[in-house]
Short mmCIF file of C-alpha atoms and ligand atoms in Angstrom, two decimals:
data_model
loop_
_atom_site.label_atom_id
_atom_site.label_comp_id
_atom_site.label_asym_id
_atom_site.label_seq_id
_atom_site.Cartn_x
_atom_site.Cartn_y
_atom_site.Cartn_z
CA MET A 1 0.01 0.04 0.02
CA LYS A 2 2.86 2.36 0.79
CA ALA A 3 4.96 3.89 -2.02
CA TYR A 4 7.56 6.22 -0.57
CA LEU A 5 8.13 8.24 2.74
CA LEU A 6 6.90 11.82 2.40
CA TYR A 7 7.57 13.04 5.88
CA GLU A 8 8.52 11.70 9.41
CA GLY A 9 7.21 13.36 12.36
CA LYS A 10 7.59 12.73 16.10
CA ALA A 11 4.75 10.23 16.35
CA LYS A 12 3.97 9.25 12.74
CA ARG A 13 5.40 8.62 9.26
CA VAL A 14 3.56 9.79 6.27
CA TYR A 15 3.80 7.70 2.99
CA THR A 16 2.23 8.19 -0.43
CA ALA A 17 -0.26 5.51 -1.20
CA LYS A 18 0.66 3.30 -3.97
CA GLU A 19 -1.44 3.82 -7.08
CA GLN A 20 -3.77 6.00 -5.12
CA PRO A 21 -3.14 9.67 -5.96
CA GLY A 22 -4.42 11.99 -3.47
CA GLN A 23 -4.17 9.49 -0.71
CA LEU A 24 -1.56 8.96 2.01
CA VAL A 25 -0.76 6.13 4.49
CA LEU A 26 -0.18 7.36 8.09
CA SER A 27 1.93 4.95 9.96
CA TYR A 28 1.86 5.35 13.72
CA LYS A 29 5.19 4.98 15.63
CA ASN A 30 5.86 3.85 19.19
CA ASP A 31 7.55 7.06 20.11
CA ALA A 32 6.22 9.39 22.88
CA THR A 33 7.49 12.80 23.14
CA ALA A 34 6.68 15.80 25.51
CA PHE A 35 7.93 19.30 26.17
CA ASN A 36 8.66 19.89 22.55
CA GLY A 37 10.63 16.69 22.10
CA GLU A 38 12.84 17.21 25.24
CA LYS A 39 11.35 14.04 26.89
CA LYS A 40 11.32 11.02 24.75
CA ALA A 41 10.59 7.32 25.14
CA ILE A 42 9.50 4.38 23.08
CA PHE A 43 6.44 2.24 24.23
CA SER A 44 6.13 -0.98 22.28
CA GLY A 45 2.40 -1.12 21.21
CA LYS A 46 1.71 2.61 21.49
CA GLY A 47 1.47 3.01 17.69
CA ARG A 48 -1.29 0.40 17.52
CA LEU A 49 -3.18 2.04 20.32
CA ASN A 50 -2.96 5.46 18.86
CA ASN A 51 -3.94 4.19 15.40
CA GLU A 52 -6.95 2.20 16.83
CA ILE A 53 -8.23 5.09 19.04
CA SER A 54 -7.76 7.78 16.40
CA SER A 55 -9.42 5.61 13.61
CA ARG A 56 -12.41 5.00 15.97
CA VAL A 57 -12.56 8.74 16.88
CA PHE A 58 -12.53 9.90 13.25
CA LYS A 59 -15.17 7.20 12.35
CA LEU A 60 -17.46 8.37 15.14
CA LEU A 61 -17.11 12.07 14.04
CA GLN A 62 -17.81 11.05 10.47
CA GLU A 63 -20.98 9.29 11.48
CA LYS A 64 -21.96 12.64 13.12
CA GLY A 65 -21.34 14.45 9.74
CA ILE A 66 -17.90 15.85 10.56
CA ALA A 67 -15.59 15.61 7.41
CA SER A 68 -12.02 14.65 7.94
CA HIS A 69 -9.08 13.23 6.09
CA PHE A 70 -9.84 9.73 7.40
CA ILE A 71 -10.60 7.02 4.96
CA GLU A 72 -10.01 3.67 6.72
CA LYS A 73 -7.81 1.75 9.08
CA LEU A 74 -5.56 -0.44 7.04
CA ASN A 75 -3.86 -2.58 9.71
CA GLU A 76 -2.82 -2.28 13.33
CA THR A 77 -0.49 0.65 12.94
CA GLU A 78 -1.57 2.28 9.58
CA GLN A 79 -4.52 4.28 8.26
CA LEU A 80 -5.39 5.55 4.83
CA VAL A 81 -6.17 9.23 4.63
CA ARG A 82 -6.92 11.82 2.12
CA GLN A 83 -3.97 13.95 1.19
CA THR A 84 -4.17 17.50 2.58
CA GLU A 85 -1.88 20.39 3.04
CA ILE A 86 -1.68 20.79 6.84
CA ILE A 87 -2.50 24.36 7.93
CA PRO A 88 0.24 25.27 10.47
CA LEU A 89 -2.10 25.95 13.33
CA GLU A 90 -2.69 24.01 16.45
CA VAL A 91 -6.32 24.64 17.38
CA VAL A 92 -6.69 24.01 21.17
CA VAL A 93 -10.15 23.71 22.66
CA ARG A 94 -10.40 23.85 26.42
CA ASN A 95 -13.35 22.87 28.65
CA GLN A 96 -11.50 23.19 31.89
CA ALA A 97 -8.25 24.92 32.89
CA THR A 98 -5.10 22.73 33.09
CA GLY A 99 -1.71 22.65 31.49
CA SER A 100 -0.14 25.64 29.80
CA ILE A 101 -3.11 28.10 30.32
CA THR A 102 -2.85 27.86 34.17
CA LYS A 103 0.77 28.90 34.09
CA ARG A 104 0.40 31.46 31.33
CA LEU A 105 -2.60 33.34 32.67
CA GLY A 106 -2.68 32.25 36.37
CA ILE A 107 -6.10 30.65 36.02
CA GLU A 108 -6.82 28.14 38.72
CA GLU A 109 -6.65 24.39 37.88
CA LYS A 110 -9.99 22.89 36.88
CA THR A 111 -11.77 26.26 36.31
CA PRO A 112 -14.58 25.44 33.92
CA PHE A 113 -14.81 27.35 30.63
CA THR A 114 -18.36 28.06 29.59
CA PRO A 115 -18.35 28.52 26.55
CA PRO A 116 -15.23 26.52 25.76
CA LEU A 117 -12.11 28.39 25.16
CA ILE A 118 -10.37 28.24 21.82
CA GLU A 119 -6.63 29.08 21.47
CA LEU A 120 -4.36 29.08 18.34
CA PHE A 121 -0.82 28.05 18.36
CA TYR A 122 1.69 28.40 15.49
CA LYS A 123 2.84 24.93 14.49
CA ASP A 124 6.57 25.40 14.49
CA ASP A 125 8.88 23.25 16.61
CA GLU A 126 11.82 25.67 16.33
CA LEU A 127 9.71 28.43 17.92
CA GLY A 128 8.23 25.99 20.43
CA ASP A 129 4.69 26.39 19.02
CA PRO A 130 3.96 29.76 20.30
CA LEU A 131 0.39 31.00 21.16
CA ILE A 132 -0.77 33.38 18.49
CA ASN A 133 -3.85 35.55 17.82
CA ASP A 134 -6.21 35.52 14.76
CA ASP A 135 -4.20 38.16 12.88
CA HIS A 136 -1.04 36.24 13.28
CA ALA A 137 -2.87 33.07 12.13
CA LEU A 138 -3.95 34.92 8.93
CA LEU A 139 -0.34 36.23 8.46
CA LEU A 140 1.36 32.83 9.03
CA SER A 141 -1.01 30.61 7.09
CA ASP A 142 -2.71 30.85 3.68
CA ILE A 143 -6.26 30.66 5.20
CA SER A 144 -8.84 33.55 4.76
CA ALA A 145 -10.60 35.34 7.65
CA ALA A 146 -13.75 33.47 6.69
CA GLU A 147 -11.92 30.14 6.79
CA LEU A 148 -10.52 31.03 10.21
CA VAL A 149 -14.07 31.54 11.48
CA GLU A 150 -15.04 28.23 9.95
CA ILE A 151 -12.18 26.42 11.54
CA LYS A 152 -13.12 27.69 14.89
CA GLU A 153 -16.74 26.73 14.35
CA LYS A 154 -15.61 23.23 13.34
CA ALA A 155 -13.45 23.04 16.44
CA ARG A 156 -16.47 23.95 18.68
CA HIS A 157 -18.65 21.44 16.94
CA VAL A 158 -16.04 18.66 17.33
CA ASN A 159 -15.78 19.55 20.94
CA LYS A 160 -19.56 19.21 21.43
CA GLN A 161 -19.67 15.88 19.70
CA LEU A 162 -16.55 14.48 21.39
CA LYS A 163 -17.63 15.74 24.75
CA GLU A 164 -20.80 13.55 24.37
CA VAL A 165 -18.87 10.52 23.11
CA PHE A 166 -16.41 10.59 26.02
CA ALA A 167 -19.06 11.39 28.65
CA SER A 168 -20.92 8.20 27.49
CA ILE A 169 -17.83 6.23 28.56
CA ASN A 170 -17.44 8.12 31.92
CA ILE A 171 -14.60 10.32 30.68
CA ALA A 172 -14.43 14.15 30.87
CA LEU A 173 -12.91 15.77 27.68
CA VAL A 174 -10.82 18.47 29.46
CA ASP A 175 -8.98 19.80 26.40
CA PHE A 176 -7.63 18.74 23.13
CA LYS A 177 -5.64 19.89 20.01
CA LEU A 178 -6.93 19.79 16.49
CA GLU A 179 -5.19 20.17 13.23
CA PHE A 180 -6.85 21.03 9.88
CA GLY A 181 -5.70 20.50 6.34
CA ARG A 182 -6.68 21.65 2.84
CA LEU A 183 -7.74 19.12 0.28
CA ALA A 184 -6.88 19.53 -3.45
CA SER A 185 -10.42 20.81 -3.95
CA GLY A 186 -9.58 23.71 -1.60
CA ASP A 187 -11.99 22.53 1.16
CA ILE A 188 -10.56 22.46 4.72
CA VAL A 189 -11.11 19.26 6.76
CA LEU A 190 -10.08 17.87 10.08
CA ALA A 191 -6.78 16.08 9.85
CA ASP A 192 -3.87 14.64 11.92
CA GLU A 193 -4.90 12.42 14.90
CA ILE A 194 -7.29 12.53 17.86
CA SER A 195 -5.94 10.34 20.73
CA PRO A 196 -4.72 10.43 24.28
CA ASP A 197 -1.61 12.04 22.78
CA THR A 198 -3.66 15.07 21.75
CA CYS A 199 -6.49 15.20 24.37
CA ARG A 200 -6.78 15.39 28.09
CA LEU A 201 -9.09 12.77 29.23
CA TRP A 202 -10.02 12.28 32.89
CA ASP A 203 -12.18 9.57 34.38
CA SER A 204 -15.33 11.32 35.45
CA THR A 205 -15.64 9.53 38.67
CA THR A 206 -12.02 9.06 39.90
CA LYS A 207 -10.55 12.02 38.00
CA GLU A 208 -7.66 9.68 37.07
CA LYS A 209 -5.68 10.95 33.97
CA LEU A 210 -6.09 8.68 31.09
CA ASP A 211 -3.88 10.53 28.59
CA LYS A 212 -0.24 11.63 27.75
CA ASP A 213 0.04 13.54 31.00
CA VAL A 214 0.95 10.22 32.80
CA PHE A 215 4.02 10.21 30.65
CA ARG A 216 4.63 14.00 30.70
CA GLN A 217 4.35 13.98 34.51
CA GLY A 218 5.80 10.48 35.08
CA THR A 219 2.70 9.51 37.11
CA GLY A 220 1.49 6.43 35.53
CA ASP A 221 1.72 3.74 32.81
CA LEU A 222 1.09 5.18 29.29
CA LEU A 223 0.18 1.86 27.64
CA GLU A 224 -2.28 0.91 30.49
CA VAL A 225 -4.20 4.18 30.32
CA TYR A 226 -4.25 4.23 26.51
CA GLN A 227 -5.54 0.65 26.59
CA GLU A 228 -8.21 1.69 28.99
CA ILE A 229 -9.44 4.44 26.56
CA LEU A 230 -9.49 1.93 23.68
CA GLN A 231 -11.47 -0.58 25.71
CA ARG A 232 -14.04 1.96 26.72
CA LEU A 233 -14.37 3.07 23.01
CA GLU A 234 -14.73 -0.56 21.94
CA ALA A 235 -17.38 -1.22 24.56
CA MET A 236 -19.55 1.52 22.90
CA SER A 237 -20.17 -0.37 19.70
N1 UDP B 301 -1.48 19.45 22.66
C1 UDP B 301 -0.99 18.58 21.60
N2 UDP B 301 0.14 18.92 21.00
C2 UDP B 301 0.93 20.01 21.32
C3 UDP B 301 0.46 20.82 22.38
C4 UDP B 301 -0.76 20.48 23.05
O1 UDP B 301 -1.72 17.67 21.30
O2 UDP B 301 1.88 20.25 20.72
C5 UDP B 301 -2.76 19.11 23.42
C6 UDP B 301 -2.48 18.64 24.80
O3 UDP B 301 -2.44 17.20 24.86
C7 UDP B 301 -3.69 19.14 25.54
C8 UDP B 301 -4.08 20.38 24.81
O4 UDP B 301 -3.42 20.34 23.42
O5 UDP B 301 -4.77 18.23 25.37
C9 UDP B 301 -3.63 21.70 25.51
O6 UDP B 301 -2.29 21.63 25.81
P1 UDP B 301 -1.55 22.70 26.56
O7 UDP B 301 -1.52 24.06 25.80
O8 UDP B 301 -2.11 22.81 28.00
O9 UDP B 301 -0.09 22.27 26.56
P2 UDP B 301 0.86 21.62 27.68
O10 UDP B 301 0.40 21.73 29.08
O11 UDP B 301 0.93 20.15 27.23
O12 UDP B 301 2.19 22.32 27.36
#
């Protein structure tokens, strides 16, 4: 299915798909990184878990009418996606305060955000993905002002849908990061991955962290908590 390697990131490799122009194969690696790549480790089986979880989440969103790059899961660690040009923005949606916002703005941990808060970061490892405003986003990417409005609307809609999905498996969706990509047609769709690498997921009852924070903070077993997320998602269908 794979033809040649286009790009290698921290968590995934991207290949062109053989005889399928306009399609790519995303291959999930076992690498975990945090703090802009400063903390690194390899967890055998992580790639499979991220691929399974992200495939399920994109499928659920598609069933709810949310377009994305996702086509299908190919095997344990790979999925087929539509080729997009990634817009260099990290769109973060927050339902509760935790992580960088508590330090940056002195907001108390667990403060609820109603309506949810949206933040934009410029996707640039060398700059450490800085927080930017709307004007910066228009300057630093090729999107129009109307498209930026559309992206934020989509992010709010994804949040509404995902909050419900996770609530149904007793998980609070605390915050998450989305990326968007432009298809050859010019349309902008949801892209990249949605997994415990990119979301903060807390057990609604025990408040246990079931996401990459266990690795960032060294407080738990990454494979165990990712497996827990997958099992709960599997139990839904
Ligand atoms: N996030 C991500 N990739 C990044 C930065 C953040 O997926 O490069 C996710 C992170 O997992 C969390 C949300 O975006 O769910 C908000 O992260 P925050 O800004 O609080 O960053 P952190 O505390 O990790 O520095």
